[in-house]
Amino acid sequence: MMTRHIFPYGIRLREDDKIEVFPAAELSIKGRGTRGIHATFHIDSGATISILPGSDAKALGISLNTGEKLIVRSVSGESLHGYRHSITLLFEGGHIKVPVVFVENTIVPRILGREGLFPHFAIIFDEAKRRVAFLDHRKEDTIIDSLFL
């Protein structure tokens, strides 16, 4: 796998017609057989697990209700009902299997949470330049350590 991945922040138009920028990653998800999707994820260091709308499960060939049923809470305190599964995220030069909750509510952003993903990388949020860097801690240990001196 490549040792670093740089992603520009995403841009979206909010309901109040204001433009919002957010830490984002454009990634592909490997589905069953030849299925898969390419999507923009909101990178959320406060989220324990990744979240996807239930409609993505269908697009990936995953039977939603075969996963472990659970409730996750959004930052606003809203309860979301969903099913835990594993997906494979495709990075340039490699892939990572991560847990995800497909929520029944289809109006949710795609969220990249910490579990299964963050331990593989040192992740740097560069607000000034509106970009995120994923650095492979095993291959770039010297660079990462120099940032903390």
PDB file of C-alpha atoms in Angstrom:
ATOM      1  CA  MET A   1       0.000   0.000   0.000  1.00  0.00           C
ATOM      2  CA  MET A   2       1.186   3.545  -0.683  1.00  0.00           C
ATOM      3  CA  THR A   3       2.562   5.204   2.391  1.00  0.00           C
ATOM      4  CA  ARG A   4       0.536   8.413   2.090  1.00  0.00           C
ATOM      5  CA  HIS A   5      -2.787   9.533   0.792  1.00  0.00           C
ATOM      6  CA  ILE A   6      -3.672  13.217   0.482  1.00  0.00           C
ATOM      7  CA  PHE A   7      -7.330  14.219   0.149  1.00  0.00           C
ATOM      8  CA  PRO A   8      -8.678  17.728  -0.462  1.00  0.00           C
ATOM      9  CA  TYR A   9     -11.555  18.833   1.737  1.00  0.00           C
ATOM     10  CA  GLY A  10     -15.049  18.296   0.386  1.00  0.00           C
ATOM     11  CA  ILE A  11     -17.479  21.095  -0.395  1.00  0.00           C
ATOM     12  CA  ARG A  12     -21.245  21.025  -0.014  1.00  0.00           C
ATOM     13  CA  LEU A  13     -24.110  23.480  -0.158  1.00  0.00           C
ATOM     14  CA  ARG A  14     -26.053  23.499   3.094  1.00  0.00           C
ATOM     15  CA  GLU A  15     -29.825  23.883   3.370  1.00  0.00           C
ATOM     16  CA  ASP A  16     -29.351  27.536   4.378  1.00  0.00           C
ATOM     17  CA  ASP A  17     -27.502  28.134   1.061  1.00  0.00           C
ATOM     18  CA  LYS A  18     -24.126  28.498   2.774  1.00  0.00           C
ATOM     19  CA  ILE A  19     -21.087  26.655   1.475  1.00  0.00           C
ATOM     20  CA  GLU A  20     -19.439  24.251   3.911  1.00  0.00           C
ATOM     21  CA  VAL A  21     -16.015  22.623   3.637  1.00  0.00           C
ATOM     22  CA  PHE A  22     -15.202  19.457   5.558  1.00  0.00           C
ATOM     23  CA  PRO A  23     -12.424  16.870   5.897  1.00  0.00           C
ATOM     24  CA  ALA A  24     -13.189  14.326   3.187  1.00  0.00           C
ATOM     25  CA  ALA A  25     -11.834  11.298   1.397  1.00  0.00           C
ATOM     26  CA  GLU A  26     -12.942   9.987  -1.975  1.00  0.00           C
ATOM     27  CA  LEU A  27     -12.710   6.219  -1.836  1.00  0.00           C
ATOM     28  CA  SER A  28     -14.117   3.162  -3.515  1.00  0.00           C
ATOM     29  CA  ILE A  29     -15.859   0.397  -1.615  1.00  0.00           C
ATOM     30  CA  LYS A  30     -15.543  -3.155  -2.889  1.00  0.00           C
ATOM     31  CA  GLY A  31     -18.894  -4.900  -2.987  1.00  0.00           C
ATOM     32  CA  ARG A  32     -19.980  -8.485  -3.584  1.00  0.00           C
ATOM     33  CA  GLY A  33     -18.984  -9.919  -6.961  1.00  0.00           C
ATOM     34  CA  THR A  34     -18.344  -7.085  -9.380  1.00  0.00           C
ATOM     35  CA  ARG A  35     -20.319  -4.542  -7.372  1.00  0.00           C
ATOM     36  CA  GLY A  36     -18.822  -1.492  -5.772  1.00  0.00           C
ATOM     37  CA  ILE A  37     -19.330   2.210  -5.308  1.00  0.00           C
ATOM     38  CA  HIS A  38     -17.153   5.306  -5.357  1.00  0.00           C
ATOM     39  CA  ALA A  39     -18.103   7.818  -2.680  1.00  0.00           C
ATOM     40  CA  THR A  40     -17.058  10.888  -0.756  1.00  0.00           C
ATOM     41  CA  PHE A  41     -16.759  10.287   2.991  1.00  0.00           C
ATOM     42  CA  HIS A  42     -16.746  12.845   5.785  1.00  0.00           C
ATOM     43  CA  ILE A  43     -13.673  12.042   7.910  1.00  0.00           C
ATOM     44  CA  ASP A  44     -14.817  12.236  11.525  1.00  0.00           C
ATOM     45  CA  SER A  45     -12.210  11.692  14.236  1.00  0.00           C
ATOM     46  CA  GLY A  46     -15.007  11.860  16.813  1.00  0.00           C
ATOM     47  CA  ALA A  47     -16.900   8.928  15.298  1.00  0.00           C
ATOM     48  CA  THR A  48     -16.057   5.526  16.710  1.00  0.00           C
ATOM     49  CA  ILE A  49     -17.368   3.580  13.712  1.00  0.00           C
ATOM     50  CA  SER A  50     -18.014   4.392  10.063  1.00  0.00           C
ATOM     51  CA  ILE A  51     -21.606   5.039   8.979  1.00  0.00           C
ATOM     52  CA  LEU A  52     -23.222   4.542   5.588  1.00  0.00           C
ATOM     53  CA  PRO A  53     -26.820   4.913   4.419  1.00  0.00           C
ATOM     54  CA  GLY A  54     -28.701   1.621   4.111  1.00  0.00           C
ATOM     55  CA  SER A  55     -29.091   2.177   0.369  1.00  0.00           C
ATOM     56  CA  ASP A  56     -25.314   1.677  -0.002  1.00  0.00           C
ATOM     57  CA  ALA A  57     -25.667  -1.877   1.354  1.00  0.00           C
ATOM     58  CA  LYS A  58     -28.002  -2.739  -1.497  1.00  0.00           C
ATOM     59  CA  ALA A  59     -25.673  -1.163  -4.068  1.00  0.00           C
ATOM     60  CA  LEU A  60     -22.828  -3.277  -2.662  1.00  0.00           C
ATOM     61  CA  GLY A  61     -24.834  -6.503  -2.711  1.00  0.00           C
ATOM     62  CA  ILE A  62     -24.995  -6.697   1.091  1.00  0.00           C
ATOM     63  CA  SER A  63     -28.199  -7.907   2.734  1.00  0.00           C
ATOM     64  CA  LEU A  64     -28.763  -5.163   5.296  1.00  0.00           C
ATOM     65  CA  ASN A  65     -30.518  -7.140   8.025  1.00  0.00           C
ATOM     66  CA  THR A  66     -27.948  -9.984   8.117  1.00  0.00           C
ATOM     67  CA  GLY A  67     -25.655  -7.809  10.203  1.00  0.00           C
ATOM     68  CA  GLU A  68     -25.779  -7.269  13.952  1.00  0.00           C
ATOM     69  CA  LYS A  69     -28.660  -4.893  14.691  1.00  0.00           C
ATOM     70  CA  LEU A  70     -27.707  -1.937  16.854  1.00  0.00           C
ATOM     71  CA  ILE A  71     -28.370   1.697  17.627  1.00  0.00           C
ATOM     72  CA  VAL A  72     -25.772   4.424  17.118  1.00  0.00           C
ATOM     73  CA  ARG A  73     -26.083   7.991  18.318  1.00  0.00           C
ATOM     74  CA  SER A  74     -25.206  10.992  16.216  1.00  0.00           C
ATOM     75  CA  VAL A  75     -23.379  13.979  17.650  1.00  0.00           C
ATOM     76  CA  SER A  76     -26.770  15.703  17.952  1.00  0.00           C
ATOM     77  CA  GLY A  77     -27.998  12.813  20.113  1.00  0.00           C
ATOM     78  CA  GLU A  78     -30.285  11.360  17.438  1.00  0.00           C
ATOM     79  CA  SER A  79     -30.659   7.566  17.610  1.00  0.00           C
ATOM     80  CA  LEU A  80     -29.987   5.786  14.336  1.00  0.00           C
ATOM     81  CA  HIS A  81     -30.977   2.149  13.857  1.00  0.00           C
ATOM     82  CA  GLY A  82     -28.616   0.122  11.734  1.00  0.00           C
ATOM     83  CA  TYR A  83     -26.754  -3.080  11.041  1.00  0.00           C
ATOM     84  CA  ARG A  84     -23.046  -3.728  11.564  1.00  0.00           C
ATOM     85  CA  HIS A  85     -21.096  -5.219   8.663  1.00  0.00           C
ATOM     86  CA  SER A  86     -17.546  -5.092   7.301  1.00  0.00           C
ATOM     87  CA  ILE A  87     -16.591  -3.386   4.058  1.00  0.00           C
ATOM     88  CA  THR A  88     -13.372  -3.151   2.097  1.00  0.00           C
ATOM     89  CA  LEU A  89     -12.156   0.368   1.344  1.00  0.00           C
ATOM     90  CA  LEU A  90      -9.885   0.633  -1.685  1.00  0.00           C
ATOM     91  CA  PHE A  91      -6.945   3.005  -1.395  1.00  0.00           C
ATOM     92  CA  GLU A  92      -4.504   3.631  -4.202  1.00  0.00           C
ATOM     93  CA  GLY A  93      -2.220   0.626  -4.005  1.00  0.00           C
ATOM     94  CA  GLY A  94      -4.109  -1.299  -1.342  1.00  0.00           C
ATOM     95  CA  HIS A  95      -7.222  -1.961   0.678  1.00  0.00           C
ATOM     96  CA  ILE A  96      -8.420  -2.006   4.293  1.00  0.00           C
ATOM     97  CA  LYS A  97     -11.314  -3.922   5.796  1.00  0.00           C
ATOM     98  CA  VAL A  98     -13.278  -1.783   8.269  1.00  0.00           C
ATOM     99  CA  PRO A  99     -16.448  -2.208  10.307  1.00  0.00           C
ATOM    100  CA  VAL A 100     -19.396  -0.071   9.267  1.00  0.00           C
ATOM    101  CA  VAL A 101     -22.972   0.483  10.341  1.00  0.00           C
ATOM    102  CA  PHE A 102     -25.496   0.749   7.531  1.00  0.00           C
ATOM    103  CA  VAL A 103     -28.286   2.870   8.984  1.00  0.00           C
ATOM    104  CA  GLU A 104     -31.910   2.488   8.007  1.00  0.00           C
ATOM    105  CA  ASN A 105     -32.224   6.252   7.585  1.00  0.00           C
ATOM    106  CA  THR A 106     -30.984   6.911   4.051  1.00  0.00           C
ATOM    107  CA  ILE A 107     -30.489  10.645   4.609  1.00  0.00           C
ATOM    108  CA  VAL A 108     -27.150  10.441   6.415  1.00  0.00           C
ATOM    109  CA  PRO A 109     -23.704  11.469   5.246  1.00  0.00           C
ATOM    110  CA  ARG A 110     -21.100   8.795   4.676  1.00  0.00           C
ATOM    111  CA  ILE A 111     -18.848   8.972   7.744  1.00  0.00           C
ATOM    112  CA  LEU A 112     -15.355   7.514   8.101  1.00  0.00           C
ATOM    113  CA  GLY A 113     -14.860   6.748  11.783  1.00  0.00           C
ATOM    114  CA  ARG A 114     -11.815   5.583  13.710  1.00  0.00           C
ATOM    115  CA  GLU A 115     -12.435   1.847  14.183  1.00  0.00           C
ATOM    116  CA  GLY A 116     -10.475  -0.315  11.765  1.00  0.00           C
ATOM    117  CA  LEU A 117      -9.046   2.642   9.832  1.00  0.00           C
ATOM    118  CA  PHE A 118      -7.305   5.169  12.056  1.00  0.00           C
ATOM    119  CA  PRO A 119      -4.908   2.642  13.685  1.00  0.00           C
ATOM    120  CA  HIS A 120      -3.248   2.103  10.281  1.00  0.00           C
ATOM    121  CA  PHE A 121      -2.354   5.752   9.807  1.00  0.00           C
ATOM    122  CA  ALA A 122      -1.208   8.993  11.352  1.00  0.00           C
ATOM    123  CA  ILE A 123      -3.891  11.373  10.123  1.00  0.00           C
ATOM    124  CA  ILE A 124      -3.130  15.058   9.754  1.00  0.00           C
ATOM    125  CA  PHE A 125      -5.899  17.606   9.294  1.00  0.00           C
ATOM    126  CA  ASP A 126      -4.461  20.683   7.559  1.00  0.00           C
ATOM    127  CA  GLU A 127      -7.230  23.254   8.051  1.00  0.00           C
ATOM    128  CA  ALA A 128      -5.175  26.087   6.541  1.00  0.00           C
ATOM    129  CA  LYS A 129      -4.823  24.291   3.212  1.00  0.00           C
ATOM    130  CA  ARG A 130      -8.065  22.306   3.538  1.00  0.00           C
ATOM    131  CA  ARG A 131      -6.598  18.856   3.105  1.00  0.00           C
ATOM    132  CA  VAL A 132      -6.119  15.636   5.029  1.00  0.00           C
ATOM    133  CA  ALA A 133      -3.065  13.388   4.942  1.00  0.00           C
ATOM    134  CA  PHE A 134      -3.124   9.700   5.813  1.00  0.00           C
ATOM    135  CA  LEU A 135       0.459   8.618   6.563  1.00  0.00           C
ATOM    136  CA  ASP A 136       1.349   4.952   7.025  1.00  0.00           C
ATOM    137  CA  HIS A 137       2.881   4.918  10.515  1.00  0.00           C
ATOM    138  CA  ARG A 138       4.985   1.818   9.757  1.00  0.00           C
ATOM    139  CA  LYS A 139       6.657   3.363   6.719  1.00  0.00           C
ATOM    140  CA  GLU A 140       6.781   7.031   7.720  1.00  0.00           C
ATOM    141  CA  ASP A 141       7.588   6.761  11.404  1.00  0.00           C
ATOM    142  CA  THR A 142      10.508   9.215  11.195  1.00  0.00           C
ATOM    143  CA  ILE A 143       8.405  11.925   9.542  1.00  0.00           C
ATOM    144  CA  ILE A 144       5.544  11.418  11.971  1.00  0.00           C
ATOM    145  CA  ASP A 145       7.835  11.503  15.011  1.00  0.00           C
ATOM    146  CA  SER A 146       9.480  14.723  13.752  1.00  0.00           C
ATOM    147  CA  LEU A 147       6.076  16.436  13.877  1.00  0.00           C
ATOM    148  CA  PHE A 148       5.889  15.872  17.629  1.00  0.00           C
ATOM    149  CA  LEU A 149       9.317  17.248  18.602  1.00  0.00           C
TER     150      LEU A 149
END
